[in-house]
Coordinates of C-alpha atoms in Angstrom, one line a residue:
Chain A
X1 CA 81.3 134.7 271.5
X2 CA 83.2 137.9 270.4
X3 CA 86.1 138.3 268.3
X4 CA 86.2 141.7 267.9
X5 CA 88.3 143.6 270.4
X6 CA 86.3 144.0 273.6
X7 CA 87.3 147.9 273.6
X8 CA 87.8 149.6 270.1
X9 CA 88.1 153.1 271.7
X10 CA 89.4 154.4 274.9
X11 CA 87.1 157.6 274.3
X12 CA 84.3 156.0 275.7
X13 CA 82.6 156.5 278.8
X14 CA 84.3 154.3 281.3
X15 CA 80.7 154.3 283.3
X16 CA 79.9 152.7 280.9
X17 CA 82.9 149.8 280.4
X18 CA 82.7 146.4 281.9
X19 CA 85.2 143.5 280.7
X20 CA 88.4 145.1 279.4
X21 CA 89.7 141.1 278.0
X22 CA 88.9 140.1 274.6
X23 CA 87.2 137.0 273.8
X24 CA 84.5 137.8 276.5
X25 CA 82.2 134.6 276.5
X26 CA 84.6 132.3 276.2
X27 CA 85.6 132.2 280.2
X28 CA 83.8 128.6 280.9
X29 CA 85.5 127.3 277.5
X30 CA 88.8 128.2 278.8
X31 CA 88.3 127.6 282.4
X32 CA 87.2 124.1 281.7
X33 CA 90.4 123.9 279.8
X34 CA 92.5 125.2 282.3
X35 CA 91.5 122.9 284.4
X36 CA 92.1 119.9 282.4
X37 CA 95.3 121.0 282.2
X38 CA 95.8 120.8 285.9
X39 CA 94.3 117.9 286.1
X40 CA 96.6 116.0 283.3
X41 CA 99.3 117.6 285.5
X42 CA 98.1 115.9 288.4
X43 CA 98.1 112.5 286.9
X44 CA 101.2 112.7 285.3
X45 CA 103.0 113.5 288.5
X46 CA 101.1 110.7 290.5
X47 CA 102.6 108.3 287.8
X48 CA 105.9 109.7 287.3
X49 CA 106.9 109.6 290.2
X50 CA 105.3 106.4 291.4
X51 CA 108.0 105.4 288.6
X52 CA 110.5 106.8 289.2
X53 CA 110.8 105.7 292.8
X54 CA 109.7 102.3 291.6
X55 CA 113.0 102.7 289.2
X56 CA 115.2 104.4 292.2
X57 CA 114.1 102.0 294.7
X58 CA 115.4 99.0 292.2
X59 CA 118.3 100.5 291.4
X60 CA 119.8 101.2 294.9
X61 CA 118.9 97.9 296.1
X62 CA 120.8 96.4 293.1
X63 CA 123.8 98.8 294.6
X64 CA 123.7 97.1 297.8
X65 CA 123.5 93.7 296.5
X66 CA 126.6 94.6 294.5
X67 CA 128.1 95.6 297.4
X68 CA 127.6 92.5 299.6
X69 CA 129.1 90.4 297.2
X70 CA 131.8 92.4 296.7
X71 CA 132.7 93.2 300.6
X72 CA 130.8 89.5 301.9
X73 CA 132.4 90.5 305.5
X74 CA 131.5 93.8 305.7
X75 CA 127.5 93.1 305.0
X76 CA 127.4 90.2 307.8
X77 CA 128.9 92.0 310.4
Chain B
X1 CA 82.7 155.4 291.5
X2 CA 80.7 158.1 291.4
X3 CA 82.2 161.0 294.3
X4 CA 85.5 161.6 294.8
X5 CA 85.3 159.7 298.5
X6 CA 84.2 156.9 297.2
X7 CA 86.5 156.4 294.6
X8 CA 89.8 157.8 297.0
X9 CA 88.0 154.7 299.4
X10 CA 87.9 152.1 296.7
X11 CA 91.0 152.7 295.4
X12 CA 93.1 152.8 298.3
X13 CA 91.8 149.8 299.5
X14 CA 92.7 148.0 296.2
X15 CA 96.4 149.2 296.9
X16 CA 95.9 148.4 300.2
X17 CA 95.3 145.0 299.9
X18 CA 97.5 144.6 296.8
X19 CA 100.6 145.8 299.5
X20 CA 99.5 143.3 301.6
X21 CA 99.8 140.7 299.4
X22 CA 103.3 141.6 298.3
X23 CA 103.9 141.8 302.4
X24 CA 102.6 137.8 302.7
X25 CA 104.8 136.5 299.6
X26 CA 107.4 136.8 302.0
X27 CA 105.9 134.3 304.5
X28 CA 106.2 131.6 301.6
X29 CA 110.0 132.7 301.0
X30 CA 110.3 132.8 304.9
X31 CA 109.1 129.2 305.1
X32 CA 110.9 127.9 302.2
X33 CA 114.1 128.8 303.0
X34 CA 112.9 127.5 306.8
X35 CA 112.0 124.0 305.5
X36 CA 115.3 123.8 303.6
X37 CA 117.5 124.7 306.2
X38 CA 116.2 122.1 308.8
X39 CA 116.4 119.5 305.9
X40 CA 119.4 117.3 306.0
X41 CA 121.7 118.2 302.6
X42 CA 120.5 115.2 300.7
X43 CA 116.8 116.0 300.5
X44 CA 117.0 120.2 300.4
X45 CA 115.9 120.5 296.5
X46 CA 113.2 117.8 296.8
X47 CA 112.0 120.4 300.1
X48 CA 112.4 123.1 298.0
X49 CA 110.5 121.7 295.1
X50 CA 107.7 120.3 297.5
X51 CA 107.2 123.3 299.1
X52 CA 107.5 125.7 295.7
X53 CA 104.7 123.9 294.2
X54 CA 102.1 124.2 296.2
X55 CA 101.9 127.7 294.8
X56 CA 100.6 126.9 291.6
X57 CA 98.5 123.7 292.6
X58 CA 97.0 125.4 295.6
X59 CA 96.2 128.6 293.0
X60 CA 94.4 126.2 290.4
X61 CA 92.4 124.5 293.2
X62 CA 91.8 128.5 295.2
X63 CA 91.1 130.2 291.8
X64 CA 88.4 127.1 291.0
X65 CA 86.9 126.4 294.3
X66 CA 87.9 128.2 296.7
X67 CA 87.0 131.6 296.1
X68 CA 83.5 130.8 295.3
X69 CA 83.3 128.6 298.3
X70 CA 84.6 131.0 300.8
X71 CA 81.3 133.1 300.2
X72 CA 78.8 130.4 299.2
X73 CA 79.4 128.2 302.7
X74 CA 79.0 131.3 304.8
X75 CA 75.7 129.4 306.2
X76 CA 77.2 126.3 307.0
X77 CA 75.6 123.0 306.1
X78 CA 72.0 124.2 306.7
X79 CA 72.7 126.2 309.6
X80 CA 71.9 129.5 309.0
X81 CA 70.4 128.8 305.4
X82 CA 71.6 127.2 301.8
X83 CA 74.1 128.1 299.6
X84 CA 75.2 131.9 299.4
X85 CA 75.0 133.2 295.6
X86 CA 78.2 134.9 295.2
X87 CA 78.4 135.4 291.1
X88 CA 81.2 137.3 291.4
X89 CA 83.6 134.7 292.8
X90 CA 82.7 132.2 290.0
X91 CA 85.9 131.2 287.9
X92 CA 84.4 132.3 285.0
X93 CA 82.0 135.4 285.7
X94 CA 83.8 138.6 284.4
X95 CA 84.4 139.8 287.4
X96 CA 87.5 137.5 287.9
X97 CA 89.0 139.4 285.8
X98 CA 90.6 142.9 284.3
X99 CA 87.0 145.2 284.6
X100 CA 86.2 148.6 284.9
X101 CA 83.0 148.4 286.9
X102 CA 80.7 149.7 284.1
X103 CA 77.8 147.4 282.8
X104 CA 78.4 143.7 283.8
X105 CA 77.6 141.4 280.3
X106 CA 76.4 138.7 282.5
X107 CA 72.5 138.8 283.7
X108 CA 73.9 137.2 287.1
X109 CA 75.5 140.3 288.2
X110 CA 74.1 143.4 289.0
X111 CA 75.9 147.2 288.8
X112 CA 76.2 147.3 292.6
X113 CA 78.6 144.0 291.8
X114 CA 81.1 145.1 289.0
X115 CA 81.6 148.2 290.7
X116 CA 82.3 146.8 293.9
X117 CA 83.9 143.9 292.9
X118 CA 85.8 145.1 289.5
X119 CA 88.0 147.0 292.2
X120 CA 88.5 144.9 294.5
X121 CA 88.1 141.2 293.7
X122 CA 91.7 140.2 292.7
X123 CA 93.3 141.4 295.4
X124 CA 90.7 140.3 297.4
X125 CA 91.2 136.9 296.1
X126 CA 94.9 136.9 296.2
X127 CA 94.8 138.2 299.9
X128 CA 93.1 135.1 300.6
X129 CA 95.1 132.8 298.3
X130 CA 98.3 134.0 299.9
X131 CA 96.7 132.7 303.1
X132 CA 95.8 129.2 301.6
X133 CA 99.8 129.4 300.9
X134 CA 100.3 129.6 304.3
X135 CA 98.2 126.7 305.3
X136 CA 100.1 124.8 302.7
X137 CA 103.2 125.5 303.9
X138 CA 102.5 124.4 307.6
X139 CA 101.7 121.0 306.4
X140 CA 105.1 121.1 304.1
X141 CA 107.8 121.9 307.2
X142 CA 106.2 119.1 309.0
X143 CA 106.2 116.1 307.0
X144 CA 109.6 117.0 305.1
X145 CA 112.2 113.9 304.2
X146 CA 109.9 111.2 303.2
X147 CA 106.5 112.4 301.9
X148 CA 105.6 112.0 298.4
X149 CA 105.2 115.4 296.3
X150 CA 101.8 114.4 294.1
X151 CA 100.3 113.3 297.8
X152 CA 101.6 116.0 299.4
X153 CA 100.2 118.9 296.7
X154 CA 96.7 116.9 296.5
X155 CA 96.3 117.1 300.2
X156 CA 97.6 121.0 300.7
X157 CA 95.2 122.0 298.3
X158 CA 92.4 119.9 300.3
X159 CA 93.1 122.2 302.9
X160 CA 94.6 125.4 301.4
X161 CA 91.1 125.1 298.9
X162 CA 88.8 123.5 301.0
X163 CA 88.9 123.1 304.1
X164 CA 90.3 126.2 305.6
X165 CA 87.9 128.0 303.1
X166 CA 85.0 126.4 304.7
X167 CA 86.0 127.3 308.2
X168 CA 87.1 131.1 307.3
X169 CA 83.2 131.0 306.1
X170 CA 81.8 129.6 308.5
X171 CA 84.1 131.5 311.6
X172 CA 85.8 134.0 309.6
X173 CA 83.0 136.5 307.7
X174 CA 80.5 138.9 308.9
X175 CA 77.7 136.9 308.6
X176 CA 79.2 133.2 309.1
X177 CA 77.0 130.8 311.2
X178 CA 79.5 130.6 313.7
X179 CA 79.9 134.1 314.4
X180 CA 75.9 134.3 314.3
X181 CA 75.2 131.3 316.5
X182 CA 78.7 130.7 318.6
X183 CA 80.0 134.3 318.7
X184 CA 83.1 132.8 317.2
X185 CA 85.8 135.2 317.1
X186 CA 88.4 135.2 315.3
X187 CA 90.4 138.2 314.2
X188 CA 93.9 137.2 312.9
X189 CA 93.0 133.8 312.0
X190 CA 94.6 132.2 315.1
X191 CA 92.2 129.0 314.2
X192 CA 90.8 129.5 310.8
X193 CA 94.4 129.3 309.4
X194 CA 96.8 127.9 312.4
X195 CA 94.8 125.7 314.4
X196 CA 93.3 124.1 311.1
X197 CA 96.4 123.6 309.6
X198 CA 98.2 122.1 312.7
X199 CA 95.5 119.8 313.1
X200 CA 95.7 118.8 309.1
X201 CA 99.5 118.4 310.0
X202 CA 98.8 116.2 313.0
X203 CA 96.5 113.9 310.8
X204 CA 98.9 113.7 308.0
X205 CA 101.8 112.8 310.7
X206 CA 100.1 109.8 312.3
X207 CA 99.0 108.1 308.5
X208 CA 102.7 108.9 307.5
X209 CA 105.0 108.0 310.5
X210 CA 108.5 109.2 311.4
X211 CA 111.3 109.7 309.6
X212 CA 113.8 106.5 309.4
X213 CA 115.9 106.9 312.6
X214 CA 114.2 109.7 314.3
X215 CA 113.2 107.6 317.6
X216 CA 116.1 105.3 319.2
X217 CA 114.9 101.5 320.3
X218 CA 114.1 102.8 323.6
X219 CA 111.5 105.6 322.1
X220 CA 113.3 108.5 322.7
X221 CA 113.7 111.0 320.1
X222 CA 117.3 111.8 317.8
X223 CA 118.1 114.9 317.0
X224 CA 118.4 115.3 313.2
X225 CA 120.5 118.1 312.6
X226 CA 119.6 120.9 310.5
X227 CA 122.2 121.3 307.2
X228 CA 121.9 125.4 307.3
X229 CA 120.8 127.0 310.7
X230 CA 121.0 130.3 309.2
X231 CA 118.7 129.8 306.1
X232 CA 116.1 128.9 309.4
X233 CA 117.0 132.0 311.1
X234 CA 116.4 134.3 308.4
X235 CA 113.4 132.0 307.1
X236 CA 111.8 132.9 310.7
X237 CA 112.9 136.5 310.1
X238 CA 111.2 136.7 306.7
X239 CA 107.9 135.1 308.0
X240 CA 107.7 137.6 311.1
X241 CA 108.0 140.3 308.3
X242 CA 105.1 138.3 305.9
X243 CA 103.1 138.4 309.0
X244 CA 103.0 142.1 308.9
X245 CA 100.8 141.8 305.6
X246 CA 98.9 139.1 307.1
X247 CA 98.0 141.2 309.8
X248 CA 97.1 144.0 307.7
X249 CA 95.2 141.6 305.3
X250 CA 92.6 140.4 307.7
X251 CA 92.0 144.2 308.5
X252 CA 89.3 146.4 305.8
X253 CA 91.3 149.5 305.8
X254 CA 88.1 152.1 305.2
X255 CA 85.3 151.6 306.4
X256 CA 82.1 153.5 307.5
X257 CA 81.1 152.3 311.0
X258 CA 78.4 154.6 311.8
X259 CA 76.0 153.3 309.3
X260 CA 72.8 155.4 310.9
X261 CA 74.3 158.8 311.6
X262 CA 77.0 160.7 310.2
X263 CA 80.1 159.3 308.6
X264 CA 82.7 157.4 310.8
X265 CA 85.5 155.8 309.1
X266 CA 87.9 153.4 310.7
X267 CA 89.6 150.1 310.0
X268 CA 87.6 147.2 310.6
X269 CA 88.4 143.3 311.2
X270 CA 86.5 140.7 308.5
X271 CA 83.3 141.0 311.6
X272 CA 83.4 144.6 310.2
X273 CA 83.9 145.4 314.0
X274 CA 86.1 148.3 314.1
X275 CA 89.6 148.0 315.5
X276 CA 92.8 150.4 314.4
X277 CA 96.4 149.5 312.5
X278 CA 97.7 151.6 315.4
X279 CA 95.9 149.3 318.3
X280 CA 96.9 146.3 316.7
X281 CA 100.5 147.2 315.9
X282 CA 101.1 147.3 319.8
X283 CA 99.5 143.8 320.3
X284 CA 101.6 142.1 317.7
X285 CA 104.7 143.3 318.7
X286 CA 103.7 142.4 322.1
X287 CA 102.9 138.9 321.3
X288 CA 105.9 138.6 319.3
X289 CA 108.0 140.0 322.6
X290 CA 105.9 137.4 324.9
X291 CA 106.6 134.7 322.6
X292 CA 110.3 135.1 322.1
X293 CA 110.8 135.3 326.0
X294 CA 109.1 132.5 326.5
X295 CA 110.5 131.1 324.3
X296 CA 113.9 131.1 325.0
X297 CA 113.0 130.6 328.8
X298 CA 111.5 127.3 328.2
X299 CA 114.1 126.2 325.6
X300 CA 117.0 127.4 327.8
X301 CA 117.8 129.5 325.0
X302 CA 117.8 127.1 321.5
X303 CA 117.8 129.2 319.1
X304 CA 115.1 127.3 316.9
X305 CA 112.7 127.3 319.5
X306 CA 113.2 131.1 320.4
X307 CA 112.0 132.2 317.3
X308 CA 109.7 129.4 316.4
X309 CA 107.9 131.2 320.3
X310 CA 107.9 134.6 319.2
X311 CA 106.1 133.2 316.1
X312 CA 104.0 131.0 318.1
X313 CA 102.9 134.3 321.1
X314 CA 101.7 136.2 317.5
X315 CA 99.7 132.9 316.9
X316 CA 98.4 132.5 319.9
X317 CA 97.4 136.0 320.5
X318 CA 96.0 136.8 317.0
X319 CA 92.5 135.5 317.7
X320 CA 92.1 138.5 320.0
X321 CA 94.3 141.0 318.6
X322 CA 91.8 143.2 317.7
X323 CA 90.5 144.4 321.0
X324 CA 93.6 143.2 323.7
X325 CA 95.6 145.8 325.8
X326 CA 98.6 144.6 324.5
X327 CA 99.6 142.9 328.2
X328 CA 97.0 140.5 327.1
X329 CA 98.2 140.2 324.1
X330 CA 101.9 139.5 326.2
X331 CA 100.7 137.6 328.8
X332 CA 98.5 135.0 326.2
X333 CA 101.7 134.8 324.0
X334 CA 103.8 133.8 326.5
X335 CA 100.9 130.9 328.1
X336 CA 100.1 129.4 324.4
X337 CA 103.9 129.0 323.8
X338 CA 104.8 127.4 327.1
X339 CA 101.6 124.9 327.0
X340 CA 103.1 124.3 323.3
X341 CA 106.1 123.7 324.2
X342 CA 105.3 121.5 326.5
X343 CA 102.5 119.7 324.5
X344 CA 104.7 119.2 322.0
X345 CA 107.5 117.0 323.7
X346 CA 104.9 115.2 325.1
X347 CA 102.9 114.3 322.0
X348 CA 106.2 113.3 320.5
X349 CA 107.3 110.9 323.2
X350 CA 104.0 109.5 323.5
X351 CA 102.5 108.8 319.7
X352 CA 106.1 108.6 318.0
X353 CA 104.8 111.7 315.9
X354 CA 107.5 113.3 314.0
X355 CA 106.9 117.0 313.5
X356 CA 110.3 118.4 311.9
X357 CA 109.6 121.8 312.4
X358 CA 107.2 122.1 315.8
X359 CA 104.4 122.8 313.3
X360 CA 101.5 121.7 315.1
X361 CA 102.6 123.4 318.5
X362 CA 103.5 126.5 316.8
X363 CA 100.6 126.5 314.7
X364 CA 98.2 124.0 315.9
X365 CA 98.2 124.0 319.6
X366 CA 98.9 128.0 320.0
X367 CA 95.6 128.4 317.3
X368 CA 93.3 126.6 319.9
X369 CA 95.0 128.0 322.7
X370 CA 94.8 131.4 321.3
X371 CA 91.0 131.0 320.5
X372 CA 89.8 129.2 323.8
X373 CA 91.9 132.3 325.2
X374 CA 89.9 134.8 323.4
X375 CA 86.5 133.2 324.5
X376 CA 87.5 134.2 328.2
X377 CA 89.1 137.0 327.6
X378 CA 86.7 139.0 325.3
X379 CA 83.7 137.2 327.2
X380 CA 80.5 139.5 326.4
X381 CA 82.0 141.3 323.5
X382 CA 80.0 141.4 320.5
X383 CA 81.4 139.2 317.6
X384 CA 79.6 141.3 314.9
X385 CA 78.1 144.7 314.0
X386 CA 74.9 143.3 313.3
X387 CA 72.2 142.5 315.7
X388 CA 71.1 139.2 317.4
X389 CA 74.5 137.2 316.5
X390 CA 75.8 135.5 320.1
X391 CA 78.3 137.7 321.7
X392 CA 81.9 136.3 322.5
X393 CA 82.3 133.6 324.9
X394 CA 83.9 131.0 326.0
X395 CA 82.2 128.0 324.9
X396 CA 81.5 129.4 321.6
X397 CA 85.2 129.9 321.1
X398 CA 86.0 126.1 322.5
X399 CA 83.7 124.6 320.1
X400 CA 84.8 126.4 317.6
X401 CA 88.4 125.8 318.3
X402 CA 87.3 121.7 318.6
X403 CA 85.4 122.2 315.6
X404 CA 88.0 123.9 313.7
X405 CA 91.0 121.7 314.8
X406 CA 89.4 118.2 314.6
X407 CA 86.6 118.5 312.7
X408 CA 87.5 120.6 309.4
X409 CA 91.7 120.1 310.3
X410 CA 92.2 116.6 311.5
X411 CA 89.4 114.1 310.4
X412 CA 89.6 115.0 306.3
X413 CA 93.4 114.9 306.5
X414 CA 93.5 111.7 308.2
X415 CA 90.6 110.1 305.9
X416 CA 92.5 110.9 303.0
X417 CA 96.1 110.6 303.8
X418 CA 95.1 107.0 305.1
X419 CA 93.7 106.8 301.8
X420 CA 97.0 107.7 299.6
X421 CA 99.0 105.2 302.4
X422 CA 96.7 102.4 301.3
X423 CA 96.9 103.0 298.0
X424 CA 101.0 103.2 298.5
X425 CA 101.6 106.7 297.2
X426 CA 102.3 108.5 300.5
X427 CA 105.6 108.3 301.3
X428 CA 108.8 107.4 299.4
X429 CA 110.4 103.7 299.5
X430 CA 112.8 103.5 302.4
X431 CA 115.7 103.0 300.2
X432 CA 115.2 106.7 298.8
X433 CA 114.7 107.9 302.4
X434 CA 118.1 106.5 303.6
X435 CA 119.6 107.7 300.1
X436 CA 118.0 110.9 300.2
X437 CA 115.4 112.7 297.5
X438 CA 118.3 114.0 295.6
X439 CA 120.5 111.4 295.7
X440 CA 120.4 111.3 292.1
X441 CA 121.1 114.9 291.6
X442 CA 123.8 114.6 293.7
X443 CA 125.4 111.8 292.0
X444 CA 125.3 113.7 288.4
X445 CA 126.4 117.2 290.2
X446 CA 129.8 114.7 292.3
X447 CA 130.0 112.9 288.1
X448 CA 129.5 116.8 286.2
X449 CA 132.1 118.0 288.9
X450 CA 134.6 115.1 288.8
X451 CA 134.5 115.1 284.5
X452 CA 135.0 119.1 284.5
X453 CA 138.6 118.4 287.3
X454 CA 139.6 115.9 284.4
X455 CA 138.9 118.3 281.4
X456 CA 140.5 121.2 283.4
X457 CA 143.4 119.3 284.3
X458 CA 143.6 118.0 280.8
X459 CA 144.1 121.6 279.5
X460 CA 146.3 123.2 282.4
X461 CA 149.7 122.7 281.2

């Protein structure tokens, strides 16, 4: 792992330059964390929404109970 | 980099392709503001979020997977040999990355790799990511209103990622074992991207089911009107224009064809076969014209089926783009649009399927269409610059259509939407349906709106 800049001077030959990004080496390290990232991500939105509809779901047939027993004759026709 | 040529050849083609990919950004716009419009007002921000998402997920999964895949599957499973190295496409080699094509740090790579690939990967790479987009975004039009978003993300990047990465290397690449053994052929990715993603579409539509109301007790179908027919017009607009980059994209701008003798440059297709921007600006234009007609014959003029044909004769025709007189390119527009049109009213009626937005005609059948099409139509061509690959033919280009639709596009959409509808996370409760996706949104905006009248009329004496 490097943590010196990757280029210290532009007056070299650029034949001769590869990886302009510092940190070179530590790709895999932060790929691996990128992707854990994503993947938390992921799982947060599977379970966040599974609640939330859960929660909407509830809630709205709550609102339609409410409103059968306030308008009874509306509902049974 | 080392002669002028070279570096005038490289470089261009980096701005080339980086145009290109501005170009295809507006497909995604197109087909958001598409998928909105035909959304009824209570679900257009949920569409809008479903669809806007799929960029970054289907990025993470392309930049990850994809890529590398797209170059390590060019032999198929076993066919032609193993796994492809391909170092360069790795998430974490160096050439992903900002690189000036000088020594490469990594032993895995070799100077003949950074300064190919230092130019040229990104934009490369977005080129293709902008087409895994694409095949996101068919799925999203079709299965708007009740689908849930995590389910929805998971399975476009199983296609955007996967699967249409392993049939664009296996049909879509110089040396791809159907292009060596079927003399698949493929051009403008009629059924790498279109037919696979219509078939994904079609799987995902028969685990899900229709949209509450959509079919009367009788079977036939409602109409569900759109909320904004002019965010679809100019949607369709915007995603003719993105298919100007896609068109380009699929083309190598520079490339030396005469490999023996002296130099020859000319644009090639992804077969490196050559072909011109001039020869194939003629075929799409006609496609587009053969489609519209069509279109609006078929329709008796409805404007959303119009465009959706001129779409669906590019489609069609793209497959064989490359080498058509562009009558071919005309007359096989206007033939995939009318047996789409056709196929599609009649799938509907008969499995209850509820495409909102004609994606799998416009996408799915014309792909096949386009490529079986081809096989006839290019019959005897060669489908590669190198020797011994099968030339074009017909049932090279029906099996790979069958293979392409069903196998790569259907089955692993099926298999794992089934899998998210067991499990209960593919599609919303029916109470949210018949309240809409933003029916909470729309509750605080009618609340927000109704406390700021009372404030204002508060302070207005």
């Amino acid at each position: 792992m490097n943590f010196t800049p990757t280029i210290e001077a532009w007056s070299r030959n650029p034949q001769d330059t590869g990886p302009l990004y510092p940190f070179v080496g530590t790709e895999l390290f932060l790929s691996v964390l990128c992707l854990i990232f994503f993947l938390i991500f992921m799982v947060w939105k599977f379970r966040s929404e599974r609640n939330t509809y859960d929660h909407q779901a509830s809630s709205l047939r709550n609102d339609v109970r409410d409103k059968a027993e306030d308008f009874p004759s509306h509902f049974d026709a | 980099m080392g002669s002028e040529l070279s570096a005038l050849t490289v470089i261009f083609t980096e701005f080339y392709y980086w145009v290109t990919v501005v170009f295809m950004f507006l497909i995604h716009v197109g087909f958001c503001l598409y998928e909105v419009g035909v959304s009824r007002e209570r679900n257009k921000l949920n569409t809008l979020m479903k669809n806007s998402m799929l960029i970054p997920t289907i990025t993470i999964g392309f930049f990850f997977v994809g890529w590398w895949l797209y170059f390590a599957a060019q032999n198929g499973p076993g066919i032609t040999g193993g796994l492809k190295s391909a170092a360069w496409s790795e998430p974490w080699s160096e050439l992903m990355a900002p690189h000036l094509g000088g020594s490469p740090e990594s032993n895995d790579l070799s100077l003949d790799d950074t300064a190919t690939w230092s130019r040229l990967n990104g934009v490369f790479w977005a080129a293709f990511l902008l087409f895994s987009w694409t095949a996101g975004s068919i799925l999203s039009g079709a299965v708007i209103e009740r689908i849930r978003s995590a389910a929805f993300w998971t399975l476009a990047m199983l296609v955007g990622c996967i699967t249409w990465v392993i049939a664009a290397a296996w049909g879509w690449s110089d040396t791809g074992w159907m292009v060596q053994k079927l003399g698949y052929h493929d051009a403008y990715a009629s059924g790498v991207i279109h037919a696979l993603a219509g078939g994904s579409a079609l799987a995902i539509l028969f685990q899900l089911g229709p949209r509450i109301g959509r079919f009367r007790e009788d079977g036939s179908p409602r109409v569900f009107p759109a909320h904004n027919t002019w965010m679809i017009i100019i949607g369709m607009f915007l995603i003719y224009t993105g298919f100007w980059g896609f068109y380009a994209a699929c083309n190598v701008p520079i490339f030396d064809i005469n490999a023996d003798g002296s130099p020859f440059f000319s644009a090639v297709t992804i077969y490196l076969t050559p072909t011109t921007l001039s020869g194939i600006t003629f075929n799409f234009i006609m496609a587009l014209t053969g489609g519209l007609l069509i279109g609006y014959m078929v329709s008796k003029g409805d404007p959303f089926w119009t465009f959706q044909g001129g779409l669906g004769g590019i489609i069609t025709a793209s497959a064989g783009n490359d080498l058509y007189h562009p009558t071919h390119a005309f007359f096989v527009a206007v033939f995939g649009v009318w047996i789409a049109y056709k196929l599609h009213y009649w799938v509907e009626r008969k499995f209850k399927l509820d495409d909102a937005v004609g994606a799998v005609a416009i996408h799915g059948y014309c792909g096949f269409i386009g490529l079986v099409a081809a096989g006839f139509i290019l019959w005897g061509y060669p489908s590669s610059m190198n020797d011994g690959y099968a030339s074009i033919n017909p049932v090279g280009q029906t099996l790979g259509a069958l293979l392409i639709f069903f196998g790569l596009g259907f089955i692993p959409c099926y298999v794992f939407a089934g899998l998210f509808r067991r499990l209960g996370l593919l599609r919303i409760p029916m109470e949210i349906e018949l309240a809409g996706l933003d029916h909470r949104i729309i509750r605080s905006e009618d609340e927000d709106r109704t406390e700021l009248a009372d404030f204002e009329e508060t302070i207005n004496y």
